[in-house]
Amino acid sequence: MSVSRPAVHPLEAPPPTDGAAVAPPHRVRMKDVQGMPGTSGGLVLRVCQLILSAVSLSVMASTSDFPSVTAFRYLVAAVSLQSFWSLTLAVVDVYALLVGRSLQSPRVASLFTIGDGITSTLMFAAASASAGITAFIVNDLDCDVNHCGRFTSATAMAFMCWFAVSPSFLLNFWSLASR
């Protein structure tokens, strides 16, 4: 079996310094993918999540009869949590962009991954439950008495928020898994 051996090329020694401390060489890092924490793409995703969840929350809270249905109360709780989570991480992203910090440490990446995983699961479950109840109300009950348009809008915004959370979770998970 013929195995190739790597060629060794001598390197020239760096020029001597005048007694000054030599800084250690910087580690070569993979370029930050847009959408990951601490990037402008990540900030855009967080702001989209915040806007969509806040709109869903305000539309659902503007109806007087949402507390009568458990799925709608669950949706309000899930979008409230998502709004808080997205606002917090948007502030962290703005700080990281202004200071020039990287948010790719294993602890931070695992915190973001776990948080995004929990909130995306809650958002999908709440949006799905609300969609089922909304379809029941629209198809089987009188829509003049109920706020069908508002329920449908809030549920649609919750699904769009989940679509904005999913890339954040997948990129964070990919970053964590590729270490």
XYZ file of N, CA and C in Angstrom:
537
model
N 0.850 -1.158 0.000
C 0.000 0.000 0.000
C 0.900 1.225 0.000
N 0.613 2.118 -0.893
C 1.412 3.328 -1.026
C 0.746 4.448 -0.240
N 1.418 4.902 0.767
C 0.890 5.983 1.595
C 1.731 7.216 1.341
N 1.061 8.308 1.052
C 1.815 9.543 0.815
C 2.166 10.192 2.147
N 3.318 10.785 2.174
C 3.769 11.468 3.380
C 3.739 12.973 3.104
N 3.345 13.735 4.112
C 3.297 15.182 3.881
C 4.703 15.745 3.713
N 4.806 16.708 2.872
C 6.093 17.373 2.667
C 6.293 18.388 3.782
N 7.484 18.432 4.299
C 7.794 19.370 5.374
C 8.606 20.501 4.781
N 8.103 21.710 4.977
C 8.803 22.881 4.482
C 9.228 23.706 5.682
N 10.511 23.995 5.786
C 10.961 24.776 6.943
C 10.407 26.195 6.885
N 10.092 26.704 8.030
C 9.627 28.075 8.137
C 10.746 28.945 8.649
N 10.738 30.170 8.194
C 11.739 31.088 8.693
C 11.333 31.554 10.077
N 12.294 31.741 10.914
C 12.031 32.213 12.266
C 11.618 33.674 12.197
N 10.656 34.061 13.041
C 10.251 35.474 13.030
C 11.392 36.351 13.540
N 11.420 37.594 13.130
C 12.506 38.468 13.580
C 12.460 38.643 15.087
N 13.612 38.735 15.720
C 13.635 38.898 17.183
C 13.052 40.243 17.584
N 12.407 40.232 18.730
C 11.847 41.474 19.264
C 12.809 42.053 20.282
N 12.604 43.274 20.609
C 13.492 43.964 21.550
C 13.047 43.747 22.983
N 12.858 42.535 23.386
C 12.496 42.219 24.759
C 11.015 42.413 25.046
N 10.250 42.832 24.067
C 8.810 43.025 24.284
C 8.122 41.668 24.329
N 7.057 41.618 25.074
C 6.311 40.358 25.205
C 5.669 40.015 23.868
N 5.822 38.791 23.487
C 5.255 38.329 22.228
C 3.845 37.829 22.502
N 2.893 38.374 21.769
C 1.500 37.962 21.945
C 1.307 36.584 21.337
N 0.518 35.753 21.994
C 0.266 34.430 21.414
C -0.527 34.578 20.124
N -0.325 33.681 19.197
C -1.067 33.780 17.937
C -2.564 33.564 18.168
N -3.362 34.264 17.373
C -4.809 34.135 17.490
C -5.263 32.820 16.879
N -6.262 32.234 17.510
C -6.819 31.004 16.956
C -7.628 31.329 15.712
N -7.570 30.459 14.766
C -8.350 30.638 13.561
C -9.757 30.127 13.826
N -10.742 30.987 13.620
C -12.129 30.619 13.867
C -12.894 30.601 12.567
N -13.921 29.789 12.566
C -14.816 29.790 11.430
C -15.578 31.107 11.433
N -15.833 31.635 10.286
C -16.568 32.887 10.185
C -17.951 32.704 10.798
N -18.397 33.698 11.544
C -19.729 33.643 12.142
C -20.779 33.656 11.044
N -21.676 32.712 11.098
C -22.753 32.617 10.118
C -23.838 33.602 10.506
N -24.350 34.348 9.547
C -25.412 35.303 9.834
C -26.639 34.562 10.359
N -27.185 35.068 11.440
C -28.313 34.423 12.093
C -27.920 33.841 13.433
N -26.615 33.675 13.649
C -26.136 33.184 14.935
C -26.076 34.351 15.918
N -26.058 34.072 17.207
C -26.015 35.151 18.192
C -24.774 36.031 18.017
N -24.973 37.330 18.181
C -23.877 38.266 18.067
C -23.629 38.765 16.659
N -24.482 38.389 15.705
C -24.351 38.866 14.335
C -25.548 39.746 14.003
N -25.419 40.521 12.941
C -26.533 41.391 12.551
C -27.725 40.557 12.075
N -27.468 39.423 11.461
C -28.562 38.532 11.056
C -29.299 37.960 12.257
N -28.555 37.643 13.318
C -29.172 37.172 14.547
C -30.041 38.241 15.180
N -29.567 39.489 15.124
C -30.356 40.601 15.660
C -31.638 40.790 14.861
N -31.568 40.660 13.544
C -32.766 40.792 12.708
C -33.776 39.692 13.048
N -33.297 38.460 13.222
C -34.201 37.374 13.600
C -34.852 37.636 14.950
N -34.083 38.128 15.918
C -34.643 38.414 17.253
C -35.673 39.528 17.203
N -35.395 40.570 16.411
C -36.353 41.674 16.303
C -37.630 41.192 15.613
N -37.503 40.353 14.586
C -38.695 39.784 13.932
C -39.495 38.935 14.915
N -38.823 38.127 15.704
C -39.508 37.317 16.711
C -40.237 38.212 17.704
N -39.584 39.263 18.143
C -40.184 40.172 19.115
C -41.408 40.865 18.541
N -41.303 41.364 17.323
C -42.431 42.071 16.711
C -43.612 41.129 16.499
N -43.358 39.956 15.945
C -44.452 39.022 15.669
C -45.125 38.526 16.945
N -44.330 38.231 17.967
C -44.937 37.763 19.214
C -45.678 38.889 19.920
N -45.165 40.108 19.843
C -45.858 41.237 20.465
C -47.171 41.549 19.755
N -47.182 41.432 18.434
C -48.425 41.654 17.688
C -49.444 40.570 18.021
N -49.005 39.335 18.070
C -49.906 38.242 18.428
C -50.463 38.439 19.835
N -49.626 38.837 20.756
C -50.063 39.076 22.128
C -51.056 40.230 22.201
N -50.770 41.316 21.516
C -51.671 42.469 21.597
C -53.005 42.210 20.910
N -52.997 41.480 19.805
C -54.257 41.161 19.126
C -55.098 40.225 19.980
N -54.475 39.222 20.561
C -55.224 38.282 21.388
C -55.710 38.949 22.671
N -54.887 39.796 23.249
C -55.282 40.461 24.495
C -56.350 41.532 24.258
N -56.503 41.991 23.030
C -57.515 43.015 22.751
C -58.930 42.438 22.696
N -59.046 41.122 22.633
C -60.377 40.508 22.653
C -60.808 40.293 24.099
N -62.092 40.384 24.304
C -62.585 40.257 25.677
C -62.838 38.807 26.079
N -62.982 37.923 25.098
C -63.359 36.552 25.451
C -62.248 35.518 25.233
N -60.989 35.936 25.126
C -59.924 34.933 24.985
C -59.712 34.116 26.254
N -59.964 34.651 27.473
C -59.736 33.807 28.653
C -60.706 32.632 28.778
N -61.775 32.625 27.994
C -62.745 31.538 28.102
C -62.248 30.252 27.454
N -61.194 30.323 26.647
C -60.665 29.144 25.949
C -59.232 28.900 26.429
N -58.969 27.704 26.882
C -57.662 27.374 27.445
C -56.543 27.503 26.411
N -56.796 27.128 25.186
C -55.763 27.209 24.152
C -55.358 28.656 23.900
N -56.312 29.575 23.987
C -55.968 30.980 23.783
C -55.181 31.533 24.975
N -55.501 31.075 26.171
C -54.713 31.492 27.338
C -53.295 30.953 27.231
N -53.152 29.720 26.739
C -51.844 29.127 26.523
C -51.067 29.913 25.469
N -51.756 30.354 24.424
C -51.104 31.157 23.384
C -50.599 32.471 23.967
N -51.411 33.121 24.794
C -50.990 34.384 25.407
C -49.768 34.160 26.299
N -49.761 33.073 27.055
C -48.603 32.781 27.908
C -47.359 32.495 27.068
N -47.516 31.738 25.989
C -46.363 31.377 25.154
C -45.794 32.597 24.430
N -46.661 33.450 23.885
C -46.132 34.631 23.178
C -45.570 35.649 24.172
N -46.083 35.660 25.397
C -45.491 36.538 26.421
C -44.073 36.087 26.736
N -43.887 34.790 26.931
C -42.550 34.249 27.179
C -41.634 34.495 25.987
N -42.147 34.302 24.773
C -41.340 34.517 23.573
C -40.955 35.987 23.439
N -41.854 36.893 23.755
C -41.539 38.323 23.692
C -40.417 38.675 24.661
N -40.512 38.163 25.876
C -39.477 38.434 26.871
C -38.136 37.844 26.450
N -38.136 36.615 25.982
C -36.913 35.938 25.546
C -36.279 36.668 24.364
N -37.089 37.043 23.387
C -36.559 37.724 22.200
C -36.025 39.108 22.543
N -36.714 39.821 23.420
C -36.239 41.141 23.828
C -34.906 41.033 24.563
N -34.804 40.074 25.452
C -33.560 39.884 26.203
C -32.403 39.557 25.271
N -32.618 38.632 24.345
C -31.526 38.247 23.447
C -31.233 39.309 22.399
N -32.226 40.130 22.044
C -31.962 41.255 21.134
C -31.049 42.272 21.817
N -31.285 42.519 23.091
C -30.415 43.431 23.841
C -28.998 42.853 23.932
N -28.883 41.561 24.167
C -27.568 40.918 24.225
C -26.876 41.001 22.862
N -27.621 40.800 21.775
C -27.043 40.906 20.432
C -26.571 42.325 20.143
N -27.358 43.331 20.531
C -26.946 44.722 20.320
C -25.665 45.000 21.096
N -25.605 44.538 22.331
C -24.387 44.720 23.136
C -23.189 44.048 22.462
N -23.378 42.824 21.998
C -22.276 42.096 21.365
C -21.816 42.790 20.086
N -22.746 43.342 19.329
C -22.373 44.044 18.108
C -21.662 45.356 18.405
N -22.111 46.075 19.426
C -21.484 47.350 19.751
C -20.089 47.179 20.343
N -19.922 46.182 21.182
C -18.644 45.959 21.844
C -17.703 45.128 20.971
N -18.271 44.339 20.070
C -17.459 43.490 19.206
C -17.151 42.147 19.826
N -18.011 41.682 20.691
C -17.816 40.392 21.349
C -18.417 39.272 20.520
N -17.832 38.123 20.671
C -18.368 36.924 20.045
C -19.177 36.154 21.083
N -20.327 35.702 20.693
C -21.189 34.933 21.596
C -21.132 33.448 21.268
N -19.947 32.956 20.938
C -19.812 31.572 20.518
C -19.187 30.669 21.578
N -19.144 31.104 22.828
C -18.616 30.235 23.865
C -19.596 29.089 24.107
N -19.120 27.946 24.552
C -20.018 26.796 24.729
C -21.155 27.045 25.718
N -20.891 27.767 26.777
C -21.954 28.034 27.765
C -23.040 28.922 27.187
N -22.634 29.976 26.501
C -23.608 30.889 25.913
C -24.386 30.185 24.808
N -23.694 29.423 23.982
C -24.371 28.706 22.900
C -25.362 27.686 23.446
N -25.003 26.996 24.517
C -25.946 26.021 25.089
C -27.135 26.723 25.735
N -26.916 27.870 26.376
C -28.031 28.631 26.948
C -28.990 29.091 25.859
N -28.438 29.638 24.779
C -29.285 30.087 23.671
C -30.016 28.923 23.016
N -29.319 27.800 22.855
C -29.932 26.633 22.220
C -31.078 26.079 23.057
N -30.853 25.933 24.345
C -31.909 25.405 25.221
C -33.089 26.375 25.278
N -32.813 27.666 25.427
C -33.882 28.655 25.470
C -34.681 28.713 24.186
N -33.987 28.712 23.038
C -34.697 28.720 21.759
C -35.479 27.429 21.543
N -34.928 26.306 21.984
C -35.646 25.036 21.846
C -36.928 25.019 22.663
N -36.854 25.516 23.889
C -38.049 25.548 24.741
C -39.087 26.511 24.185
N -38.655 27.719 23.840
C -39.639 28.693 23.354
C -40.221 28.296 21.998
N -39.424 27.683 21.131
C -39.983 27.276 19.834
C -40.982 26.135 19.997
N -40.712 25.222 20.916
C -41.657 24.140 21.169
C -42.959 24.676 21.753
N -42.842 25.586 22.706
C -44.044 26.193 23.289
C -44.838 26.983 22.260
N -44.129 27.732 21.420
C -44.825 28.531 20.388
C -45.554 27.634 19.392
N -44.907 26.568 18.961
C -45.557 25.678 17.992
C -46.771 25.000 18.606
N -46.642 24.533 19.837
C -47.773 23.874 20.492
C -48.929 24.844 20.713
N -48.631 26.044 21.157
C -49.682 27.037 21.406
C -50.346 27.473 20.101
N -49.560 27.693 19.065
C -50.128 28.097 17.784
C -50.975 26.978 17.183
N -50.533 25.749 17.324
C -51.309 24.623 16.796
C -52.622 24.450 17.551
N -52.576 24.558 18.863
C -53.797 24.433 19.656
C -54.766 25.569 19.329
N -54.233 26.775 19.190
C -55.089 27.914 18.853
C -55.649 27.794 17.447
N -54.879 27.235 16.536
C -55.374 27.044 15.171
C -56.530 26.053 15.157
N -56.429 25.009 15.960
C -57.520 24.038 16.028
C -58.797 24.653 16.580
N -58.666 25.417 17.647
C -59.845 26.064 18.233
C -60.400 27.126 17.296
N -59.509 27.874 16.643
C -59.959 28.904 15.704
C -60.701 28.279 14.534
N -60.212 27.165 14.011
C -60.918 26.478 12.920
C -62.285 25.992 13.382
N -62.366 25.513 14.603
C -63.655 25.086 15.155
C -64.617 26.263 15.262
N -64.137 27.383 15.765
C -65.002 28.559 15.923
C -65.458 29.088 14.573
N -64.542 29.168 13.612
C -64.883 29.707 12.292
C -65.869 28.794 11.564
N -65.651 27.488 11.630
C -66.473 26.561 10.853
C -67.779 26.174 11.534
N -67.800 26.097 12.848
C -68.959 25.524 13.521
C -69.754 26.495 14.380
N -69.197 27.630 14.712
C -69.900 28.577 15.576
C -70.171 29.871 14.823
N -70.910 30.742 15.453
C -71.267 32.020 14.841
C -70.093 32.986 14.977
N -69.580 33.443 13.848
C -68.420 34.331 13.879
C -68.798 35.768 14.214
N -70.054 36.131 14.129
C -70.440 37.493 14.460
C -70.311 37.756 15.958
N -70.601 36.744 16.753
C -70.519 36.897 18.201
C -69.062 36.839 18.655
N -68.278 35.964 18.065
C -66.882 35.783 18.447
C -65.976 36.695 17.620
N -64.751 36.797 18.023
C -63.756 37.614 17.331
C -62.922 36.718 16.417
N -63.550 36.169 15.399
C -62.862 35.193 14.534
C -61.659 35.788 13.828
N -61.799 36.985 13.312
C -60.689 37.615 12.601
C -59.496 37.859 13.503
N -59.761 38.286 14.723
C -58.669 38.536 15.670
C -58.004 37.234 16.097
N -58.805 36.217 16.350
C -58.230 34.928 16.734
C -57.361 34.368 15.608
N -57.863 34.484 14.382
C -57.109 33.988 13.226
C -55.815 34.779 13.047
N -55.884 36.090 13.208
C -54.687 36.931 13.056
C -53.645 36.618 14.129
N -54.093 36.479 15.369
C -53.154 36.185 16.453
C -52.502 34.821 16.255
N -53.282 33.855 15.798
C -52.731 32.522 15.554
C -51.735 32.544 14.390
N -52.053 33.283 13.332
C -51.141 33.392 12.190
C -49.834 34.067 12.600
N -49.933 35.102 13.419
C -48.716 35.776 13.898
C -47.878 34.842 14.774
N -48.540 34.002 15.550
C -47.804 33.044 16.381
C -47.067 32.029 15.507
N -47.697 31.570 14.437
C -47.010 30.647 13.528
C -45.838 31.338 12.834
N -46.018 32.591 12.422
C -44.911 33.307 11.785
C -43.774 33.544 12.770
N -44.120 33.778 14.021
C -43.086 33.917 15.050
C -42.327 32.603 15.212
N -43.049 31.489 15.172
C -42.376 30.193 15.262
C -41.446 29.984 14.070
N -41.862 30.437 12.882
C -40.991 30.335 11.708
C -39.741 31.202 11.866
N -39.832 32.290 12.623
C -38.652 33.127 12.869
C -37.768 32.550 13.978
N -38.362 31.795 14.911
C -37.583 31.195 16.001
C -36.815 29.966 15.504
N -37.386 29.240 14.575
C -36.770 27.989 14.118
C -35.352 28.161 13.567
N -35.075 29.169 12.698
C -33.676 29.311 12.250
C -32.721 29.629 13.386
N -33.168 30.414 14.353
C -32.306 30.725 15.498
C -31.951 29.449 16.253
N -32.961 28.624 16.502
C -32.702 27.376 17.213
C -31.780 26.464 16.406
N -32.056 26.305 15.124
C -31.248 25.394 14.306
C -29.799 25.872 14.187
N -29.585 27.177 14.017
C -28.220 27.688 13.927
C -27.483 27.549 15.256
N -28.179 27.804 16.359
C -27.545 27.634 17.671
C -27.218 26.168 17.936
N -28.141 25.292 17.577
C -27.908 23.860 17.774
C -26.750 23.380 16.905
N -26.702 23.845 15.674
C -25.609 23.487 14.763
C -24.279 23.977 15.323
N -24.264 25.208 15.842
C -23.045 25.755 16.427
C -22.597 24.935 17.634
N -23.550 24.536 18.440
C -23.221 23.753 19.636
C -22.769 22.342 19.262
N -23.427 21.740 18.286
C -23.110 20.368 17.904
C -21.793 20.266 17.128
N -21.361 21.335 16.487
C -20.153 21.280 15.665
C -18.876 21.570 16.458
N -18.974 21.639 17.747
C -17.783 21.916 18.580
C -17.009 20.643 18.813
